[in-house]
Tab-separated table of C-alpha atoms and ligand atoms in Angstrom:
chain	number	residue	atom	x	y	z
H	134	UNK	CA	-96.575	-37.286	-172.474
H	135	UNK	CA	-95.060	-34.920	-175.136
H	136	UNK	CA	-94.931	-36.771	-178.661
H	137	UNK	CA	-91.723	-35.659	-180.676
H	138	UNK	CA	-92.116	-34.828	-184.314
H	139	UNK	CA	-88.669	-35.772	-186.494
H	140	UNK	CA	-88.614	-35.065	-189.898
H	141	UNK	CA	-86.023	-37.121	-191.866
H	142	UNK	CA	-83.988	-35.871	-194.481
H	143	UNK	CA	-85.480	-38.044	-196.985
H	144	UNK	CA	-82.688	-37.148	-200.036
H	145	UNK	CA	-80.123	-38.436	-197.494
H	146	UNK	CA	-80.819	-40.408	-194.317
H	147	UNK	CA	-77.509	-40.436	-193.176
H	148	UNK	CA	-78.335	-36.407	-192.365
H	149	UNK	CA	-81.050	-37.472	-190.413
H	150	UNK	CA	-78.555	-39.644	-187.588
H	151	UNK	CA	-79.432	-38.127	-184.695
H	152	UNK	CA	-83.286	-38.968	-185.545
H	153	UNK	CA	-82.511	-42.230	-185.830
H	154	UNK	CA	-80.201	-42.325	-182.927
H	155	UNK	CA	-83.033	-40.653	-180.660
H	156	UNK	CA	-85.186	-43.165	-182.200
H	157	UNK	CA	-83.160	-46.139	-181.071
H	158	UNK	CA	-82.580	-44.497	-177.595
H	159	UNK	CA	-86.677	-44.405	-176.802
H	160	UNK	CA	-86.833	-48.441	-178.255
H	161	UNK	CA	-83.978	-49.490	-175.814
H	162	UNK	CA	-85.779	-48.115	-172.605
H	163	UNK	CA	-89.446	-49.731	-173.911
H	164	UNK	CA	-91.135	-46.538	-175.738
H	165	UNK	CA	-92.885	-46.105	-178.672
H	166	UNK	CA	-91.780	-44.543	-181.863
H	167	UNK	CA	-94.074	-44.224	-184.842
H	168	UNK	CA	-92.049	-45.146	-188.361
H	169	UNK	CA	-92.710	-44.337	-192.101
H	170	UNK	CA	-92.650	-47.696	-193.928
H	171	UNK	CA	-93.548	-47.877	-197.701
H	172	UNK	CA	-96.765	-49.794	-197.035
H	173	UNK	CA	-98.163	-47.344	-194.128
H	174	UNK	CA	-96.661	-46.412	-190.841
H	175	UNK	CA	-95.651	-48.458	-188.066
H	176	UNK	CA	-96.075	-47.760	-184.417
H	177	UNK	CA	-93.050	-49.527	-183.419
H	178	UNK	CA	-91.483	-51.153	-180.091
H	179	UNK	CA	-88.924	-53.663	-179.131
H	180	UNK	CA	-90.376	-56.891	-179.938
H	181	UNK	CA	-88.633	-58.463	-177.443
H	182	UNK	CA	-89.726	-56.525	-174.675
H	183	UNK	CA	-93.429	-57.492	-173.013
H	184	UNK	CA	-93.850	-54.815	-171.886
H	185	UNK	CA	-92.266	-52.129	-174.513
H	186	UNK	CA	-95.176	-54.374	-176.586
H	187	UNK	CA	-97.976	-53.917	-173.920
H	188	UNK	CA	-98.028	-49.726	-174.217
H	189	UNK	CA	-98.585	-50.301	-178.256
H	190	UNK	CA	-101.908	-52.165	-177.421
H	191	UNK	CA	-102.784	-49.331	-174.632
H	192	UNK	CA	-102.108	-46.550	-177.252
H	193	UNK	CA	-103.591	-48.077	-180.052
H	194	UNK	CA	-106.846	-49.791	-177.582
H	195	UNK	CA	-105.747	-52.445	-179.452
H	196	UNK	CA	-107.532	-56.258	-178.642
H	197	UNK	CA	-104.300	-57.815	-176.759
H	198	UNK	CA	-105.792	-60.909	-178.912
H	199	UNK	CA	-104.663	-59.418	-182.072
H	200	UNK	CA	-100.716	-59.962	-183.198
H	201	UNK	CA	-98.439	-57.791	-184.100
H	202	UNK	CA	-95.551	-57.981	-186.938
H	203	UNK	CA	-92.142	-57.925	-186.055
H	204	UNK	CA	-89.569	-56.137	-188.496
H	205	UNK	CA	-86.069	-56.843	-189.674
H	206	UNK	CA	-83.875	-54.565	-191.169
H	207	UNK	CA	-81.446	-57.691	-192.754
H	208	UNK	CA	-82.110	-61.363	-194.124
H	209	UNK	CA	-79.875	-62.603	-190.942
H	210	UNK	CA	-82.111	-61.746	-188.224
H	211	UNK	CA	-84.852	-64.256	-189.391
H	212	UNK	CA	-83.071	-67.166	-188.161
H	213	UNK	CA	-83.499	-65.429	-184.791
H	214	UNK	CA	-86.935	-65.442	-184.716
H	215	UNK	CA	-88.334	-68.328	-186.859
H	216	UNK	CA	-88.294	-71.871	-185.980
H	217	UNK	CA	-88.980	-73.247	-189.995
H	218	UNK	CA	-88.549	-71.156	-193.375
H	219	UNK	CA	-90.267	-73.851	-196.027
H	220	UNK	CA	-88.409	-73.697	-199.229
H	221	UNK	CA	-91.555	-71.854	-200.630
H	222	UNK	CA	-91.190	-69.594	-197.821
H	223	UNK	CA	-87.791	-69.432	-198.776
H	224	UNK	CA	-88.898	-67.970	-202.784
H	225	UNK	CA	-91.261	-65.692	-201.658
H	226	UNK	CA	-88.383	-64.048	-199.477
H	227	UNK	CA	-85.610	-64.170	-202.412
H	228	UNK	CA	-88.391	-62.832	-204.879
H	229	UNK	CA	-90.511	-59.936	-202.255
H	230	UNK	CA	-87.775	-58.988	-199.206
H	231	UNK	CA	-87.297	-56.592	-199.050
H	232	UNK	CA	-90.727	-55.086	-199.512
H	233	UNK	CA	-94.454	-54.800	-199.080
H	234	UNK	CA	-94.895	-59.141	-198.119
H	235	UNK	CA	-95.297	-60.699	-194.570
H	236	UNK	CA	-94.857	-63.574	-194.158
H	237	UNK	CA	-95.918	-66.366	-190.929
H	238	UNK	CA	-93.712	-68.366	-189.761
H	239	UNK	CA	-93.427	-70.711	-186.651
H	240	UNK	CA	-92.051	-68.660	-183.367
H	241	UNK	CA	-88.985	-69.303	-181.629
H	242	UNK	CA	-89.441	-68.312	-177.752
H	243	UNK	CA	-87.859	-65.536	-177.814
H	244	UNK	CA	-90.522	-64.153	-179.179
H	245	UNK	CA	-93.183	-62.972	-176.383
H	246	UNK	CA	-96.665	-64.244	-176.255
H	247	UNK	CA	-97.763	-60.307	-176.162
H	248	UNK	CA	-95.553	-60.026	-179.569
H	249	UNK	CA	-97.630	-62.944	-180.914
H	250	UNK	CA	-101.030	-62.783	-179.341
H	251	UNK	CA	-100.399	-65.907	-178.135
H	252	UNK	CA	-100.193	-67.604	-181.386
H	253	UNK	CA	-97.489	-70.165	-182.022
H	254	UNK	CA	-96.436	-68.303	-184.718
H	255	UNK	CA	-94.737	-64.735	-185.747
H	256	UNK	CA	-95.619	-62.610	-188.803
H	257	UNK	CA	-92.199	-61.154	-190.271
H	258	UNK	CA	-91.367	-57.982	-192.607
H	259	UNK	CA	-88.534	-57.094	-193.894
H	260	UNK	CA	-89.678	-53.362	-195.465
H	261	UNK	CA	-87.802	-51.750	-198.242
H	262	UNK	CA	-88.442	-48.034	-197.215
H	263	UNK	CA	-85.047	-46.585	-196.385
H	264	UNK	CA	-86.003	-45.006	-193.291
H	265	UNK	CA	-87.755	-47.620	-191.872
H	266	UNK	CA	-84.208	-49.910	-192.551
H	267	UNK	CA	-82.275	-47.064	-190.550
H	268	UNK	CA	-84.620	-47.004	-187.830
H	269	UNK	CA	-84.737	-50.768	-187.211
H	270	UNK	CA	-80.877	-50.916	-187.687
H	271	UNK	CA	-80.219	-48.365	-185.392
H	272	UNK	CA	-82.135	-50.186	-182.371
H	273	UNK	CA	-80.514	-53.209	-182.901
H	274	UNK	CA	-83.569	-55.176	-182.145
H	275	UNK	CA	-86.582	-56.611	-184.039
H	276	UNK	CA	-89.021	-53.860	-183.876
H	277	UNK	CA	-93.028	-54.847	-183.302
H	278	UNK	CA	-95.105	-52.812	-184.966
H	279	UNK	CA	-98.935	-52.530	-186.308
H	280	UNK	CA	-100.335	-49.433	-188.061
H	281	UNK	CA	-99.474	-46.226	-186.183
H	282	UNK	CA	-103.576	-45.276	-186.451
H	283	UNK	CA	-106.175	-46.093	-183.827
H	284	UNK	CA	-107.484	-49.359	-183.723
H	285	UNK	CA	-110.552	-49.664	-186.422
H	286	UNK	CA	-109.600	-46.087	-188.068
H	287	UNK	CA	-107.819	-46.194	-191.619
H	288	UNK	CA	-104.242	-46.943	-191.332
H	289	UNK	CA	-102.261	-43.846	-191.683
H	290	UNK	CA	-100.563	-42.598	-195.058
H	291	UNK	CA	-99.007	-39.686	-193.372
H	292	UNK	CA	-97.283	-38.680	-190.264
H	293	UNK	CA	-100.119	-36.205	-189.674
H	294	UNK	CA	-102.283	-38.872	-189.615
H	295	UNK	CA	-100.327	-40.599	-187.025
H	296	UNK	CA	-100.280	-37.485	-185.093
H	297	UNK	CA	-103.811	-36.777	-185.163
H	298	UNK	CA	-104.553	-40.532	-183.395
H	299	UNK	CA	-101.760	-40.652	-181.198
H	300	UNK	CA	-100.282	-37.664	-180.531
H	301	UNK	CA	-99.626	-37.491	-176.245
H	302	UNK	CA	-100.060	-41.264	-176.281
H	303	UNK	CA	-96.808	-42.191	-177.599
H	304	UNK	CA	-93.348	-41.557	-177.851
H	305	UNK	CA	-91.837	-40.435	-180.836
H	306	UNK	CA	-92.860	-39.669	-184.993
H	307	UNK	CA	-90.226	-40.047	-187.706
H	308	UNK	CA	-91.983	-38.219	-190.632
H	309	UNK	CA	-90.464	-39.785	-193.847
H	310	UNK	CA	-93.591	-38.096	-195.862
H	311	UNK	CA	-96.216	-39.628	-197.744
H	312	UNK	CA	-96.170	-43.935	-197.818
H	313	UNK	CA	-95.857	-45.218	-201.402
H	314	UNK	CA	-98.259	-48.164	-201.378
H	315	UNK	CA	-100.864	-46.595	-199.055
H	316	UNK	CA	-102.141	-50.110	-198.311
H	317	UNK	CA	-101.125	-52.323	-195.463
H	318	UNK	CA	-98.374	-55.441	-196.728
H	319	UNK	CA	-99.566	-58.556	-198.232
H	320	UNK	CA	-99.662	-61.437	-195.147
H	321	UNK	CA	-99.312	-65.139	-196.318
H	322	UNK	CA	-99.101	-67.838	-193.768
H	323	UNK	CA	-95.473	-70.106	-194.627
H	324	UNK	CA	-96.571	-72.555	-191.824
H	325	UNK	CA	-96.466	-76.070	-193.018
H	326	UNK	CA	-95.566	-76.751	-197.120
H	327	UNK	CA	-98.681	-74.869	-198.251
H	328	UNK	CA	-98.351	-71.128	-199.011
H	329	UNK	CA	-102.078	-69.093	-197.705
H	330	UNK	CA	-103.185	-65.487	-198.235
H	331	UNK	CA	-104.220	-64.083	-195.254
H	332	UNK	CA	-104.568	-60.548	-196.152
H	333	UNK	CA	-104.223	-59.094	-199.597
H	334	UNK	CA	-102.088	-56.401	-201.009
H	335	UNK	CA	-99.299	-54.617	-203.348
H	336	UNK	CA	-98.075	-58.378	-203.344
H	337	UNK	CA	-100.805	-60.071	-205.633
H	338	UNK	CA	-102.246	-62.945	-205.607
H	339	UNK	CA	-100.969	-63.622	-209.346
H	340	UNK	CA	-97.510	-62.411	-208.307
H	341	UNK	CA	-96.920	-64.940	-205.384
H	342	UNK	CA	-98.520	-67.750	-207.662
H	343	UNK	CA	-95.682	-67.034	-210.471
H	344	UNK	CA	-93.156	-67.842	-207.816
H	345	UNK	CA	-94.258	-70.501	-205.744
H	346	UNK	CA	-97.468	-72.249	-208.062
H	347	UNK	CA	-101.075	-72.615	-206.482
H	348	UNK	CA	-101.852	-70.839	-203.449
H	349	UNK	CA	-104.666	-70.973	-200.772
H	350	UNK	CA	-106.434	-67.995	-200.214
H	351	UNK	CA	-108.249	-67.255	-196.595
H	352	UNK	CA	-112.385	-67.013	-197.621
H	353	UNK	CA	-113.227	-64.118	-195.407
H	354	UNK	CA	-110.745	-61.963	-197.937
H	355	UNK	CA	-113.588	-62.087	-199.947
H	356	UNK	CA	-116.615	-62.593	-198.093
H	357	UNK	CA	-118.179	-60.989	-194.918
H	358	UNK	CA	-116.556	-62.912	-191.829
H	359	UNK	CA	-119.265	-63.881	-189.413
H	360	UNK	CA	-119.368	-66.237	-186.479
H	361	UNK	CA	-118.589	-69.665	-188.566
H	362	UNK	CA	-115.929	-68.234	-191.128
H	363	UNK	CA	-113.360	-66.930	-188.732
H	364	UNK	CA	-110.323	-64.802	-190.528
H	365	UNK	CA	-107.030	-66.703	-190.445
H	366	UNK	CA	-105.167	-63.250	-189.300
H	367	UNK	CA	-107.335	-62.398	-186.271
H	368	UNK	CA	-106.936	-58.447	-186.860
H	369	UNK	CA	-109.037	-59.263	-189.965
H	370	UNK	CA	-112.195	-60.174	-187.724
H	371	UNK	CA	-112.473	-56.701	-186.054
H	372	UNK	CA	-113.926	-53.489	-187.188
H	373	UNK	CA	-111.391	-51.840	-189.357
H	374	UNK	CA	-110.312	-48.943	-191.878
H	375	UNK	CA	-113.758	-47.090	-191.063
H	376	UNK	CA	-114.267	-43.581	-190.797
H	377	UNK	CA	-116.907	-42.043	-189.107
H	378	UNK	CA	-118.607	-41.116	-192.278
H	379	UNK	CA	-121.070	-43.408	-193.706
H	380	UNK	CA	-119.634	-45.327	-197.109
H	381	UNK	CA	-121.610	-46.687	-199.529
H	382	UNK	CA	-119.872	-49.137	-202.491
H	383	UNK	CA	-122.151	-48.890	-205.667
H	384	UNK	CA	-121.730	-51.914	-207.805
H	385	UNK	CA	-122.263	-52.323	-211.164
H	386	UNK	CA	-121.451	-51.164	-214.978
H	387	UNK	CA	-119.655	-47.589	-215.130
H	388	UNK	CA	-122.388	-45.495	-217.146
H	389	UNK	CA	-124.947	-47.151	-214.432
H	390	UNK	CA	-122.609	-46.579	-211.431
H	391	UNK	CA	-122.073	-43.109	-212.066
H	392	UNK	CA	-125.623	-41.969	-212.494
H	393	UNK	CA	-126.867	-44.388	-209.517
H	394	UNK	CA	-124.372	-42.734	-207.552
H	395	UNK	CA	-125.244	-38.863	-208.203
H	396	UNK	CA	-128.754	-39.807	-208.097
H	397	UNK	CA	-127.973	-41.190	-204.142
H	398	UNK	CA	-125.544	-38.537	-203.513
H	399	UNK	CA	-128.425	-35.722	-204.713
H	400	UNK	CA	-131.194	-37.343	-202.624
H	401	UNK	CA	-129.014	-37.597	-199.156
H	402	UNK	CA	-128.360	-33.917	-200.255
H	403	UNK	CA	-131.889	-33.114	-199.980
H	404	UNK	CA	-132.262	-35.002	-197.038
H	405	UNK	CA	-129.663	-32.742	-195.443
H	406	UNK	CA	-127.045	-34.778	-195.083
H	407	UNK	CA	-123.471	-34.117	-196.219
H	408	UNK	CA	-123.142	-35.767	-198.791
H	409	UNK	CA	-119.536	-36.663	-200.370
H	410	UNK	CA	-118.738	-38.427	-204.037
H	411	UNK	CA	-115.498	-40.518	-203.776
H	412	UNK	CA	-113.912	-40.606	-208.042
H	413	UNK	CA	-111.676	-41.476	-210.424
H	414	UNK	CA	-109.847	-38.828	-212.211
H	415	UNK	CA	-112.012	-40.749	-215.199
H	416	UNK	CA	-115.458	-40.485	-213.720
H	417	UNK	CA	-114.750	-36.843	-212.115
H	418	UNK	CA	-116.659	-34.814	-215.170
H	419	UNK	CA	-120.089	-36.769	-214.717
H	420	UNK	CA	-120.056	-35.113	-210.858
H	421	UNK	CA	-119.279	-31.911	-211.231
H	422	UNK	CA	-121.495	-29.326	-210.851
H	423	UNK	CA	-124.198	-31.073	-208.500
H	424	UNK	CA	-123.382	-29.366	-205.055
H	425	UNK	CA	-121.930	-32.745	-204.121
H	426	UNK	CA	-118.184	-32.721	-202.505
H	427	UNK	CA	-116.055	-34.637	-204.766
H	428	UNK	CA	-113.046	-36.470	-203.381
H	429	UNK	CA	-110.051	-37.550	-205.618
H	430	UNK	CA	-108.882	-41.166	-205.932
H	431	UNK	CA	-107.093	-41.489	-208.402
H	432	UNK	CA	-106.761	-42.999	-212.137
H	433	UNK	CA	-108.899	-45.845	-212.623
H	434	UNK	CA	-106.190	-47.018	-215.473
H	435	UNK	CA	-103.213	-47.016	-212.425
H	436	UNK	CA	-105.281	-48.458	-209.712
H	437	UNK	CA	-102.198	-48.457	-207.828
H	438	UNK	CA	-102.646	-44.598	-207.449
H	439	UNK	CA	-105.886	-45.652	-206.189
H	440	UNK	CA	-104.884	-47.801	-203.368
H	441	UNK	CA	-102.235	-45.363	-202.630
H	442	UNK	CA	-104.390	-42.719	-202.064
H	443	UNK	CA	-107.545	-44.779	-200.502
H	444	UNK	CA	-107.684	-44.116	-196.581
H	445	UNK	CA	-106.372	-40.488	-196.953
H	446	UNK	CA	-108.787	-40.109	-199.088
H	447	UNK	CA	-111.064	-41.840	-196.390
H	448	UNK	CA	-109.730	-39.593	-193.245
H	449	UNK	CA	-110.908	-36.685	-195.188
H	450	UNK	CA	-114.393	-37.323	-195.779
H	451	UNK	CA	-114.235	-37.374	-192.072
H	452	UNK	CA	-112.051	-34.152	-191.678
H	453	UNK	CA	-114.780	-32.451	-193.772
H	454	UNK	CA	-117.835	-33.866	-191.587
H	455	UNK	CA	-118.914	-35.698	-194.733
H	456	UNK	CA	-122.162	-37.704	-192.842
H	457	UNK	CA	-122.019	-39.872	-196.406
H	458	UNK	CA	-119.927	-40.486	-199.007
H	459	UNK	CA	-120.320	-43.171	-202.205
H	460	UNK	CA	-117.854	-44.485	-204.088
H	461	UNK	CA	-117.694	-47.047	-207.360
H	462	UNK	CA	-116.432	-50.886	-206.886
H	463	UNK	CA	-113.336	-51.517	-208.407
H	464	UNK	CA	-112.538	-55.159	-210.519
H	465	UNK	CA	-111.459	-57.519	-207.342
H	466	UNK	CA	-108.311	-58.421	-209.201
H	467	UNK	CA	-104.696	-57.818	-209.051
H	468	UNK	CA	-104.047	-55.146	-206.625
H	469	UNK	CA	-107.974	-54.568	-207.111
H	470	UNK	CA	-108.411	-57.409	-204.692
H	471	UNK	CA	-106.748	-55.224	-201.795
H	472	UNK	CA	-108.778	-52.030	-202.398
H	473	UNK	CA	-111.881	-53.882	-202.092
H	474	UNK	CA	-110.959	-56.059	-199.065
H	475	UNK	CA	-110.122	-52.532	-197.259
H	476	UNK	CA	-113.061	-50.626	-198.979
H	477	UNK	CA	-115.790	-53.438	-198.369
H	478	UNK	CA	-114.887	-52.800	-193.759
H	479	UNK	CA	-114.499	-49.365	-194.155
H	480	UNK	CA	-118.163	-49.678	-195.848
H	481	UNK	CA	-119.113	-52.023	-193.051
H	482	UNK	CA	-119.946	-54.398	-196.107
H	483	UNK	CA	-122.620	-52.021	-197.205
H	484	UNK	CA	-122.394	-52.546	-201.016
H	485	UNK	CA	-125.351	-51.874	-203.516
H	486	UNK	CA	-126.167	-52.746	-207.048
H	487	UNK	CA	-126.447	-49.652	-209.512
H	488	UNK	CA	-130.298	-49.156	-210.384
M	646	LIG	O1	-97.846	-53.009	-193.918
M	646	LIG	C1	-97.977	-53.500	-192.804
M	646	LIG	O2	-98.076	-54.727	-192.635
M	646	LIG	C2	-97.996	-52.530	-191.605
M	646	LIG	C3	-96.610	-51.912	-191.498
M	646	LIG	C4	-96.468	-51.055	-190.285
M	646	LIG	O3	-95.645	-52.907	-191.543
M	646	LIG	N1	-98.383	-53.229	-190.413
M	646	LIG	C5	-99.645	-53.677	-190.193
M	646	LIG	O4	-99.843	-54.242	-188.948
M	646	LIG	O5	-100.539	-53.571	-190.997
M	646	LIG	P1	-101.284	-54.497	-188.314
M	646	LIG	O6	-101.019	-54.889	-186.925
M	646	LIG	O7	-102.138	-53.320	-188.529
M	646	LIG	O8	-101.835	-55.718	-189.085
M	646	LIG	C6	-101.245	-56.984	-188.865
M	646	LIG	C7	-102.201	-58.093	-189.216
M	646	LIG	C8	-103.331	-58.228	-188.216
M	646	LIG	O9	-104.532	-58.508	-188.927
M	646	LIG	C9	-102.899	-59.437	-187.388
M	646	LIG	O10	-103.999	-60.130	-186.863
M	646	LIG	C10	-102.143	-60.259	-188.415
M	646	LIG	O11	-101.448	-59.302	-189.158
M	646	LIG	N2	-101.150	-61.151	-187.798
M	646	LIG	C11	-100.034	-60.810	-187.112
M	646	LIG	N3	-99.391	-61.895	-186.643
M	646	LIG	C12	-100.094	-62.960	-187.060
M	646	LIG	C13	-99.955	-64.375	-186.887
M	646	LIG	N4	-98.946	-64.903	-186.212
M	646	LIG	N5	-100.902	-65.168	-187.452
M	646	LIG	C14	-101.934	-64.634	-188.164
M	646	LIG	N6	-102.120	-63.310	-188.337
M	646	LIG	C15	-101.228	-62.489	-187.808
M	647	LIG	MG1	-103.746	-52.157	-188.659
């Protein structure tokens, strides 16, 4: 199978029609299309259609255990899908939709147990990106889609990224360039009164509690999940966001950090490994100058820059055979939370204290 690369005219969409339109085509007769969303992109299908769904898990080698989200492109097209919007389900959606929030809800039958793992329930998205609205407008149906990466790699930022996992194994790629958040949508669970995080992201914890008071949040967001402390979102539980190269988290107070972290980076450098520093704009100076291949995050002051730029930043220690690479812990709060959730698997939970 030939994959077909679209760019979009991202200044004005209606330009890019006949992407869209070939787009739409592919969804009706059960392809795949890979989408730009402003979270990361989507490897999309019609939601509807078993077996449309089926080929995402095949290209992705994707556990068939492991839901997917289904996207709207209007407010509407939730009633089609979900059996019960709680009124706080109802907030969240007049203060996050559209945007970078999923939400759970319980499934109408329409829905197909491939769509939903066989869960009872569907996670919904209604994204903000332009191009992604087109896209699912133009096919006229709920789209399913997970990240467009392969399963347990770093979600892609890019539509090179998608390309470089899936390129003969699907479809269709509608570049829209570079995702704004970089990190995969918030998920809270909407089922029954209660309101539960279930993955975190650009959607913080301290933004959903100003609309809708206390939340729960699922433990394993914050702790390794192991046999007895199952993830509430079963793509949690699996191996995820890692790149070949071996990550190490350094914990502990900046000056310490820093030095612990050349002083590892220096000794794997002896050793003969390839050794890689993952910084902050701030930190950057303290590195230079050691032999050691320094990778750019971001601004530790915006640490949204950080989690925009996180698992590009993590496919290239790979694209530069990096056989280690360490990197600082970031505050677990506000959108802090997120990076570390995503940084702690693509570590493999190996985290040390600064010494
Ligand atoms: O930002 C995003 O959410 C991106 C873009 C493409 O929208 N999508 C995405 O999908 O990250 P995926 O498949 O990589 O992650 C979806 C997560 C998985 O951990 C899955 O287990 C969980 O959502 N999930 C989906 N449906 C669920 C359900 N009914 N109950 C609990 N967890 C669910
Ligand atoms: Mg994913």
């Amino acid at each position: 199978m030939e994959t077909l690369f679209c760019s979009t005219d991202e200044n004005n969409l209606r330009k890019s029609d006949k992407v869209f339109k070939r787009a739409a085509e592919i969804i009706k007769r059960g392809g795949l299309v890979a989408f730009p969303t402003e979270t990361v992109y989507g490897l999309g299908a019609n939601a509807l259609n078993s077996r449309a769904v089926k080929k995402i898990y095949e290209a992705k080698g994707r556990p068939s255990d492991n839901p997917l989200i289904v996207h709207i492109a209007s407010l509407p097209e939730l009633k089609g899908i979900a059996e019960e919007v709680s009124p706080k389900a109802e907030k969240l959606i007049d203060a996050f939709w559209p945007g970078p929030l999923t939400i759970i809800f319980k499934k109408k039958s329409i829905i197909p147990d491939e769509t939903s793992g066989g869960l009872d329930t569907v996670a919904v998205r209604f994204p903000e990106n332009a191009a992604a609205r087109y896209f699912i407008r133009a096919c006229g149906v709920p789209i399913a889609a997970p990240s467009a990466n392969t399963s347990g790699k770093p979600s892609p930022t890019s539509a090179k990224h998608v390309l470089n996992d899936l390129n003969g194994k699907i479809d269709m790629i509608i570049d829209g360039g570079e995702a704004e958040f970089g990190l995969e949508s918030t998920i809270v669970s909407a089922v029954g009164e209660e309101i539960t995080l279930l993955r975190p992201g650009s959607v913080t914890v301290d933004m959903l509690k100003e609309v809708v008071g206390e939340i729960n949040i699922d433990k394993t967001i914050l702790t390794k999940p192991d046999e007895n402390l199952r993830p509430l979102a079963p793509g949690m539980k699996y191996k995820h966001y890692s790149p070949l190269c071996n990550i190490t988290i350094v914990k502990g107070e900046r000056e310490k950090a820093v030095k612990y972290m050349a002083e590892l980076g220096e000794k794997s450098k002896a050793e003969g490994e390839k050794a890689g520093i993952i910084t902050t704009e701030e930190d950057r100076a303290f590195f230079e100058n050691r032999g050691l291949t320094l990778l750019d995050l971001g601004r530790e002051s915006d640490p949204e820059t950080i989690a925009a730029r996180l698992f590009k930043v993590l496919r290239t220690c790979d694209d530069l055979h990096l056989s280690c690479a360490f990197i600082k812990a970031f505050p677990e709060k506000g959108i802090g939370l997120a990076i570390m959730n995503r940084l702690k698997k693509a570590a493999g939970y190996n985290i040390t204290e600064a010494r």
